[in-house]
mmCIF file with all atom_site columns, C-alpha atoms in Angstrom:
data_model
loop_
_atom_site.group_PDB
_atom_site.id
_atom_site.type_symbol
_atom_site.label_atom_id
_atom_site.label_alt_id
_atom_site.label_comp_id
_atom_site.label_asym_id
_atom_site.label_entity_id
_atom_site.label_seq_id
_atom_site.pdbx_PDB_ins_code
_atom_site.Cartn_x
_atom_site.Cartn_y
_atom_site.Cartn_z
_atom_site.occupancy
_atom_site.B_iso_or_equiv
_atom_site.pdbx_formal_charge
_atom_site.auth_seq_id
_atom_site.auth_comp_id
_atom_site.auth_asym_id
_atom_site.auth_atom_id
_atom_site.pdbx_PDB_model_num
ATOM 1   C CA . MET A 1 1   ? 38.668  7.097  9.793   1.00 58.00 ? 1   MET A CA 1
ATOM 2   C CA . SER A 1 2   ? 36.406  7.419  6.778   1.00 75.00 ? 2   SER A CA 1
ATOM 3   C CA . PHE A 1 3   ? 35.690  3.715  7.143   1.00 74.00 ? 3   PHE A CA 1
ATOM 4   C CA . ILE A 1 4   ? 33.308  4.520  10.018  1.00 80.00 ? 4   ILE A CA 1
ATOM 5   C CA . GLY A 1 5   ? 31.284  6.783  7.729   1.00 80.00 ? 5   GLY A CA 1
ATOM 6   C CA . ASP A 1 6   ? 31.276  4.070  5.072   1.00 81.00 ? 6   ASP A CA 1
ATOM 7   C CA . ILE A 1 7   ? 29.919  1.518  7.557   1.00 83.00 ? 7   ILE A CA 1
ATOM 8   C CA . VAL A 1 8   ? 27.215  3.931  8.714   1.00 84.00 ? 8   VAL A CA 1
ATOM 9   C CA . ALA A 1 9   ? 26.328  4.697  5.088   1.00 84.00 ? 9   ALA A CA 1
ATOM 10  C CA . ALA A 1 10  ? 26.119  0.965  4.336   1.00 84.00 ? 10  ALA A CA 1
ATOM 11  C CA . LYS A 1 11  ? 23.731  0.356  7.218   1.00 85.00 ? 11  LYS A CA 1
ATOM 12  C CA . SER A 1 12  ? 21.696  3.416  6.222   1.00 89.00 ? 12  SER A CA 1
ATOM 13  C CA . ALA A 1 13  ? 21.422  2.210  2.627   1.00 86.00 ? 13  ALA A CA 1
ATOM 14  C CA . ALA A 1 14  ? 20.093  -1.142 3.816   1.00 86.00 ? 14  ALA A CA 1
ATOM 15  C CA . ALA A 1 15  ? 17.595  0.535  6.173   1.00 89.00 ? 15  ALA A CA 1
ATOM 16  C CA . ILE A 1 16  ? 16.385  2.952  3.481   1.00 90.00 ? 16  ILE A CA 1
ATOM 17  C CA . GLY A 1 17  ? 15.995  0.054  1.056   1.00 89.00 ? 17  GLY A CA 1
ATOM 18  C CA . LYS A 1 18  ? 13.880  -1.867 3.557   1.00 90.00 ? 18  LYS A CA 1
ATOM 19  C CA . TYR A 1 19  ? 11.745  1.178  4.319   1.00 92.00 ? 19  TYR A CA 1
ATOM 20  C CA . ASN A 1 20  ? 11.138  1.979  0.646   1.00 91.00 ? 20  ASN A CA 1
ATOM 21  C CA . ALA A 1 21  ? 10.338  -1.665 -0.028  1.00 92.00 ? 21  ALA A CA 1
ATOM 22  C CA . ALA A 1 22  ? 7.812   -1.660 2.826   1.00 93.00 ? 22  ALA A CA 1
ATOM 23  C CA . VAL A 1 23  ? 6.145   1.501  1.456   1.00 94.00 ? 23  VAL A CA 1
ATOM 24  C CA . ASN A 1 24  ? 5.936   0.034  -2.043  1.00 92.00 ? 24  ASN A CA 1
ATOM 25  C CA . THR A 1 25  ? 4.646   -3.288 -0.718  1.00 93.00 ? 25  THR A CA 1
ATOM 26  C CA . GLU A 1 26  ? 1.826   -1.423 1.038   1.00 94.00 ? 26  GLU A CA 1
ATOM 27  C CA . GLN A 1 27  ? 1.074   0.472  -2.174  1.00 94.00 ? 27  GLN A CA 1
ATOM 28  C CA . ALA A 1 28  ? 0.915   -2.859 -4.017  1.00 93.00 ? 28  ALA A CA 1
ATOM 29  C CA . LYS A 1 29  ? -1.537  -4.204 -1.444  1.00 95.00 ? 29  LYS A CA 1
ATOM 30  C CA . TYR A 1 30  ? -3.647  -1.053 -1.786  1.00 95.00 ? 30  TYR A CA 1
ATOM 31  C CA . TRP A 1 31  ? -3.893  -1.328 -5.591  1.00 94.00 ? 31  TRP A CA 1
ATOM 32  C CA . ASN A 1 32  ? -4.639  -5.035 -5.378  1.00 93.00 ? 32  ASN A CA 1
ATOM 33  C CA . LYS A 1 33  ? -7.480  -4.451 -2.897  1.00 95.00 ? 33  LYS A CA 1
ATOM 34  C CA . LYS A 1 34  ? -8.743  -1.532 -4.978  1.00 94.00 ? 34  LYS A CA 1
ATOM 35  C CA . ALA A 1 35  ? -8.930  -3.792 -8.035  1.00 95.00 ? 35  ALA A CA 1
ATOM 36  C CA . GLU A 1 36  ? -10.858 -6.424 -6.079  1.00 95.00 ? 36  GLU A CA 1
ATOM 37  C CA . GLN A 1 37  ? -13.230 -3.865 -4.521  1.00 96.00 ? 37  GLN A CA 1
ATOM 38  C CA . ASP A 1 38  ? -13.923 -2.099 -7.813  1.00 95.00 ? 38  ASP A CA 1
ATOM 39  C CA . ARG A 1 39  ? -14.703 -5.450 -9.438  1.00 95.00 ? 39  ARG A CA 1
ATOM 40  C CA . ALA A 1 40  ? -17.037 -6.439 -6.598  1.00 96.00 ? 40  ALA A CA 1
ATOM 41  C CA . ILE A 1 41  ? -18.806 -3.063 -6.753  1.00 95.00 ? 41  ILE A CA 1
ATOM 42  C CA . PHE A 1 42  ? -19.319 -3.418 -10.483 1.00 95.00 ? 42  PHE A CA 1
ATOM 43  C CA . HIS A 1 43  ? -20.714 -6.957 -10.292 1.00 95.00 ? 43  HIS A CA 1
ATOM 44  C CA . GLN A 1 44  ? -22.833 -6.403 -7.178  1.00 96.00 ? 44  GLN A CA 1
ATOM 45  C CA . LEU A 1 45  ? -24.095 -2.845 -7.789  1.00 95.00 ? 45  LEU A CA 1
ATOM 46  C CA . ASP A 1 46  ? -23.373 -1.234 -11.137 1.00 95.00 ? 46  ASP A CA 1
ATOM 47  C CA . ARG A 1 47  ? -24.049 -4.140 -13.495 1.00 96.00 ? 47  ARG A CA 1
ATOM 48  C CA . PRO A 1 48  ? -27.345 -5.206 -11.840 1.00 96.00 ? 48  PRO A CA 1
ATOM 49  C CA . ARG A 1 49  ? -28.437 -1.547 -11.823 1.00 96.00 ? 49  ARG A CA 1
ATOM 50  C CA . LEU A 1 50  ? -27.636 -1.284 -15.539 1.00 96.00 ? 50  LEU A CA 1
ATOM 51  C CA . VAL A 1 51  ? -29.582 -4.479 -16.302 1.00 96.00 ? 51  VAL A CA 1
ATOM 52  C CA . LYS A 1 52  ? -32.605 -3.235 -14.302 1.00 97.00 ? 52  LYS A CA 1
ATOM 53  C CA . GLN A 1 53  ? -32.495 0.103  -16.110 1.00 96.00 ? 53  GLN A CA 1
ATOM 54  C CA . GLN A 1 54  ? -32.312 -1.672 -19.470 1.00 96.00 ? 54  GLN A CA 1
ATOM 55  C CA . ASN A 1 55  ? -35.289 -3.888 -18.556 1.00 96.00 ? 55  ASN A CA 1
ATOM 56  C CA . ARG A 1 56  ? -37.277 -0.814 -17.499 1.00 96.00 ? 56  ARG A CA 1
ATOM 57  C CA . ASP A 1 57  ? -36.379 1.013  -20.708 1.00 95.00 ? 57  ASP A CA 1
ATOM 58  C CA . TYR A 1 58  ? -37.317 -1.983 -22.845 1.00 94.00 ? 58  TYR A CA 1
ATOM 59  C CA . SER A 1 59  ? -40.640 -2.372 -21.019 1.00 94.00 ? 59  SER A CA 1
ATOM 60  C CA . ASN A 1 60  ? -41.432 1.291  -21.682 1.00 94.00 ? 60  ASN A CA 1
ATOM 61  C CA . PHE A 1 61  ? -40.460 0.864  -25.334 1.00 91.00 ? 61  PHE A CA 1
ATOM 62  C CA . PHE A 1 62  ? -42.600 -2.262 -25.631 1.00 91.00 ? 62  PHE A CA 1
ATOM 63  C CA . VAL A 1 63  ? -45.650 -0.639 -24.016 1.00 91.00 ? 63  VAL A CA 1
ATOM 64  C CA . ASN A 1 64  ? -45.281 2.475  -26.157 1.00 89.00 ? 64  ASN A CA 1
ATOM 65  C CA . THR A 1 65  ? -45.070 0.304  -29.253 1.00 87.00 ? 65  THR A CA 1
ATOM 66  C CA . LEU A 1 66  ? -48.238 -1.616 -28.316 1.00 87.00 ? 66  LEU A CA 1
ATOM 67  C CA . MET A 1 67  ? -50.073 1.608  -27.484 1.00 88.00 ? 67  MET A CA 1
ATOM 68  C CA . THR A 1 68  ? -49.749 2.663  -31.120 1.00 85.00 ? 68  THR A CA 1
ATOM 69  C CA . GLY A 1 69  ? -52.272 -0.051 -31.948 1.00 81.00 ? 69  GLY A CA 1
ATOM 70  C CA . ALA A 1 70  ? -49.978 -1.707 -34.432 1.00 79.00 ? 70  ALA A CA 1
ATOM 71  C CA . GLU A 1 71  ? -49.249 -5.419 -34.293 1.00 81.00 ? 71  GLU A CA 1
ATOM 72  C CA . PHE A 1 72  ? -45.989 -6.476 -32.703 1.00 80.00 ? 72  PHE A CA 1
ATOM 73  C CA . SER A 1 73  ? -44.571 -7.884 -35.914 1.00 83.00 ? 73  SER A CA 1
ATOM 74  C CA . GLY A 1 74  ? -42.630 -6.734 -38.919 1.00 86.00 ? 74  GLY A CA 1
ATOM 75  C CA . THR A 1 75  ? -41.074 -3.317 -38.375 1.00 85.00 ? 75  THR A CA 1
ATOM 76  C CA . ASN A 1 76  ? -42.051 -3.125 -34.709 1.00 87.00 ? 76  ASN A CA 1
ATOM 77  C CA . TYR A 1 77  ? -40.500 -6.521 -34.020 1.00 89.00 ? 77  TYR A CA 1
ATOM 78  C CA . ALA A 1 78  ? -37.333 -5.501 -35.896 1.00 92.00 ? 78  ALA A CA 1
ATOM 79  C CA . MET A 1 79  ? -37.146 -2.290 -33.844 1.00 91.00 ? 79  MET A CA 1
ATOM 80  C CA . ALA A 1 80  ? -37.531 -4.283 -30.616 1.00 92.00 ? 80  ALA A CA 1
ATOM 81  C CA . LEU A 1 81  ? -34.819 -6.671 -31.729 1.00 93.00 ? 81  LEU A CA 1
ATOM 82  C CA . ALA A 1 82  ? -32.480 -3.768 -32.580 1.00 94.00 ? 82  ALA A CA 1
ATOM 83  C CA . TYR A 1 83  ? -33.252 -2.226 -29.180 1.00 93.00 ? 83  TYR A CA 1
ATOM 84  C CA . LYS A 1 84  ? -32.282 -5.466 -27.406 1.00 95.00 ? 84  LYS A CA 1
ATOM 85  C CA . ILE A 1 85  ? -29.069 -5.693 -29.468 1.00 96.00 ? 85  ILE A CA 1
ATOM 86  C CA . GLU A 1 86  ? -28.119 -2.129 -28.488 1.00 96.00 ? 86  GLU A CA 1
ATOM 87  C CA . GLN A 1 87  ? -28.777 -2.910 -24.838 1.00 95.00 ? 87  GLN A CA 1
ATOM 88  C CA . GLY A 1 88  ? -26.672 -6.072 -25.074 1.00 95.00 ? 88  GLY A CA 1
ATOM 89  C CA . THR A 1 89  ? -23.880 -4.076 -26.695 1.00 96.00 ? 89  THR A CA 1
ATOM 90  C CA . ASP A 1 90  ? -24.023 -1.497 -23.891 1.00 96.00 ? 90  ASP A CA 1
ATOM 91  C CA . LEU A 1 91  ? -23.730 -4.297 -21.331 1.00 96.00 ? 91  LEU A CA 1
ATOM 92  C CA . VAL A 1 92  ? -20.753 -5.841 -23.140 1.00 96.00 ? 92  VAL A CA 1
ATOM 93  C CA . ILE A 1 93  ? -19.049 -2.426 -23.261 1.00 97.00 ? 93  ILE A CA 1
ATOM 94  C CA . ALA A 1 94  ? -19.621 -1.952 -19.519 1.00 96.00 ? 94  ALA A CA 1
ATOM 95  C CA . ASP A 1 95  ? -18.159 -5.422 -18.839 1.00 96.00 ? 95  ASP A CA 1
ATOM 96  C CA . HIS A 1 96  ? -15.180 -4.645 -21.060 1.00 96.00 ? 96  HIS A CA 1
ATOM 97  C CA . ASN A 1 97  ? -14.534 -1.287 -19.350 1.00 96.00 ? 97  ASN A CA 1
ATOM 98  C CA . GLU A 1 98  ? -14.679 -2.979 -15.943 1.00 96.00 ? 98  GLU A CA 1
ATOM 99  C CA . SER A 1 99  ? -12.177 -5.607 -17.078 1.00 95.00 ? 99  SER A CA 1
ATOM 100 C CA . ILE A 1 100 ? -9.796  -2.939 -18.367 1.00 96.00 ? 100 ILE A CA 1
ATOM 101 C CA . ALA A 1 101 ? -10.036 -0.982 -15.102 1.00 95.00 ? 101 ALA A CA 1
ATOM 102 C CA . PHE A 1 102 ? -9.416  -4.190 -13.141 1.00 95.00 ? 102 PHE A CA 1
ATOM 103 C CA . MET A 1 103 ? -6.320  -5.000 -15.206 1.00 96.00 ? 103 MET A CA 1
ATOM 104 C CA . GLU A 1 104 ? -4.972  -1.451 -14.857 1.00 95.00 ? 104 GLU A CA 1
ATOM 105 C CA . ASN A 1 105 ? -5.325  -1.581 -11.067 1.00 94.00 ? 105 ASN A CA 1
ATOM 106 C CA . ARG A 1 106 ? -3.774  -5.043 -10.932 1.00 94.00 ? 106 ARG A CA 1
ATOM 107 C CA . ASN A 1 107 ? -0.887  -3.880 -13.120 1.00 95.00 ? 107 ASN A CA 1
ATOM 108 C CA . GLN A 1 108 ? -0.360  -0.918 -10.785 1.00 94.00 ? 108 GLN A CA 1
ATOM 109 C CA . SER A 1 109 ? -0.162  -3.409 -7.915  1.00 94.00 ? 109 SER A CA 1
ATOM 110 C CA . LEU A 1 110 ? 2.429   -5.488 -9.760  1.00 94.00 ? 110 LEU A CA 1
ATOM 111 C CA . LEU A 1 111 ? 4.427   -2.375 -10.565 1.00 94.00 ? 111 LEU A CA 1
ATOM 112 C CA . TYR A 1 112 ? 4.699   -1.505 -6.872  1.00 93.00 ? 112 TYR A CA 1
ATOM 113 C CA . GLU A 1 113 ? 5.630   -5.088 -5.978  1.00 93.00 ? 113 GLU A CA 1
ATOM 114 C CA . THR A 1 114 ? 8.435   -4.961 -8.527  1.00 93.00 ? 114 THR A CA 1
ATOM 115 C CA . LYS A 1 115 ? 9.547   -1.564 -7.250  1.00 93.00 ? 115 LYS A CA 1
ATOM 116 C CA . ALA A 1 116 ? 9.683   -2.991 -3.714  1.00 92.00 ? 116 ALA A CA 1
ATOM 117 C CA . LEU A 1 117 ? 11.949  -5.807 -4.888  1.00 91.00 ? 117 LEU A CA 1
ATOM 118 C CA . GLY A 1 118 ? 14.160  -3.242 -6.626  1.00 92.00 ? 118 GLY A CA 1
ATOM 119 C CA . ASP A 1 119 ? 14.371  -1.182 -3.434  1.00 91.00 ? 119 ASP A CA 1
ATOM 120 C CA . ILE A 1 120 ? 15.490  -4.232 -1.444  1.00 90.00 ? 120 ILE A CA 1
ATOM 121 C CA . TYR A 1 121 ? 18.156  -5.006 -4.044  1.00 91.00 ? 121 TYR A CA 1
ATOM 122 C CA . LYS A 1 122 ? 19.246  -1.359 -4.146  1.00 89.00 ? 122 LYS A CA 1
ATOM 123 C CA . GLY A 1 123 ? 19.570  -1.323 -0.345  1.00 88.00 ? 123 GLY A CA 1
ATOM 124 C CA . LYS A 1 124 ? 21.631  -4.515 -0.331  1.00 88.00 ? 124 LYS A CA 1
ATOM 125 C CA . LEU A 1 125 ? 23.817  -3.176 -3.105  1.00 88.00 ? 125 LEU A CA 1
ATOM 126 C CA . GLY A 1 126 ? 24.388  0.069  -1.176  1.00 87.00 ? 126 GLY A CA 1
ATOM 127 C CA . LYS A 1 127 ? 25.235  -1.953 1.922   1.00 88.00 ? 127 LYS A CA 1
ATOM 128 C CA . VAL A 1 128 ? 27.785  -4.107 0.099   1.00 88.00 ? 128 VAL A CA 1
ATOM 129 C CA . THR A 1 129 ? 29.296  -1.049 -1.579  1.00 88.00 ? 129 THR A CA 1
ATOM 130 C CA . GLY A 1 130 ? 29.618  0.740  1.758   1.00 86.00 ? 130 GLY A CA 1
ATOM 131 C CA . TYR A 1 131 ? 31.285  -2.246 3.377   1.00 86.00 ? 131 TYR A CA 1
ATOM 132 C CA . ALA A 1 132 ? 33.655  -2.579 0.429   1.00 88.00 ? 132 ALA A CA 1
ATOM 133 C CA . LYS A 1 133 ? 34.576  1.100  0.701   1.00 86.00 ? 133 LYS A CA 1
ATOM 134 C CA . ALA A 1 134 ? 35.135  0.678  4.453   1.00 86.00 ? 134 ALA A CA 1
ATOM 135 C CA . ALA A 1 135 ? 37.386  -2.324 3.838   1.00 87.00 ? 135 ALA A CA 1
ATOM 136 C CA . GLY A 1 136 ? 39.314  -0.376 1.198   1.00 85.00 ? 136 GLY A CA 1
ATOM 137 C CA . SER A 1 137 ? 39.717  2.526  3.590   1.00 85.00 ? 137 SER A CA 1
ATOM 138 C CA . LEU A 1 138 ? 40.991  0.215  6.349   1.00 83.00 ? 138 LEU A CA 1
ATOM 139 C CA . LEU A 1 139 ? 43.453  -1.423 3.974   1.00 84.00 ? 139 LEU A CA 1
ATOM 140 C CA . ALA A 1 140 ? 44.684  1.980  2.814   1.00 83.00 ? 140 ALA A CA 1
ATOM 141 C CA . MET A 1 141 ? 45.185  3.058  6.439   1.00 83.00 ? 141 MET A CA 1
ATOM 142 C CA . ALA A 1 142 ? 47.048  -0.167 7.244   1.00 81.00 ? 142 ALA A CA 1
ATOM 143 C CA . ASN A 1 143 ? 49.137  0.207  4.111   1.00 80.00 ? 143 ASN A CA 1
ATOM 144 C CA . THR A 1 144 ? 50.120  3.726  5.108   1.00 80.00 ? 144 THR A CA 1
ATOM 145 C CA . HIS A 1 145 ? 50.742  2.793  8.740   1.00 79.00 ? 145 HIS A CA 1
ATOM 146 C CA . TYR A 1 146 ? 52.880  -0.286 8.070   1.00 82.00 ? 146 TYR A CA 1
ATOM 147 C CA . GLY A 1 147 ? 54.566  1.048  4.960   1.00 78.00 ? 147 GLY A CA 1
ATOM 148 C CA . TRP A 1 148 ? 53.494  -1.773 2.656   1.00 74.00 ? 148 TRP A CA 1
ATOM 149 C CA . THR A 1 149 ? 53.567  0.393  -0.417  1.00 67.00 ? 149 THR A CA 1
ATOM 150 C CA . ASN A 1 150 ? 56.092  -0.315 -3.121  1.00 65.00 ? 150 ASN A CA 1
ATOM 151 C CA . THR A 1 151 ? 57.348  3.056  -4.212  1.00 53.00 ? 151 THR A CA 1
#
């Protein structure tokens, strides 16, 4: 009668596989949405705020330079140019960091999608194994009952 337990185990394996796949699919959706939201926040809030702050800082630098009474040429111009280059570099670094964070979140999403597919396969494999064990158990019982063994 162990075949009954094998059939129940097979159905349970399939159900557990489906459940785990559903959980991992939801996790994949979460990470995908998180990646999209983080990117939108960066481009709509953080990056414009950084650019405004840089413009404010440069304006203060420019005014302070002019207040010295020196002409805006030569060394002062070179300092202003270096200041703009540093600000541009900071902006490029912020863009790069955002891209890396986006890719990490997207990769997390793909990882959960793959895990969900693995859970479905694992559940199907458990189901097939359980049914095969049940069939083997039934054949063994029939063999014993009808005396089909060659001894």
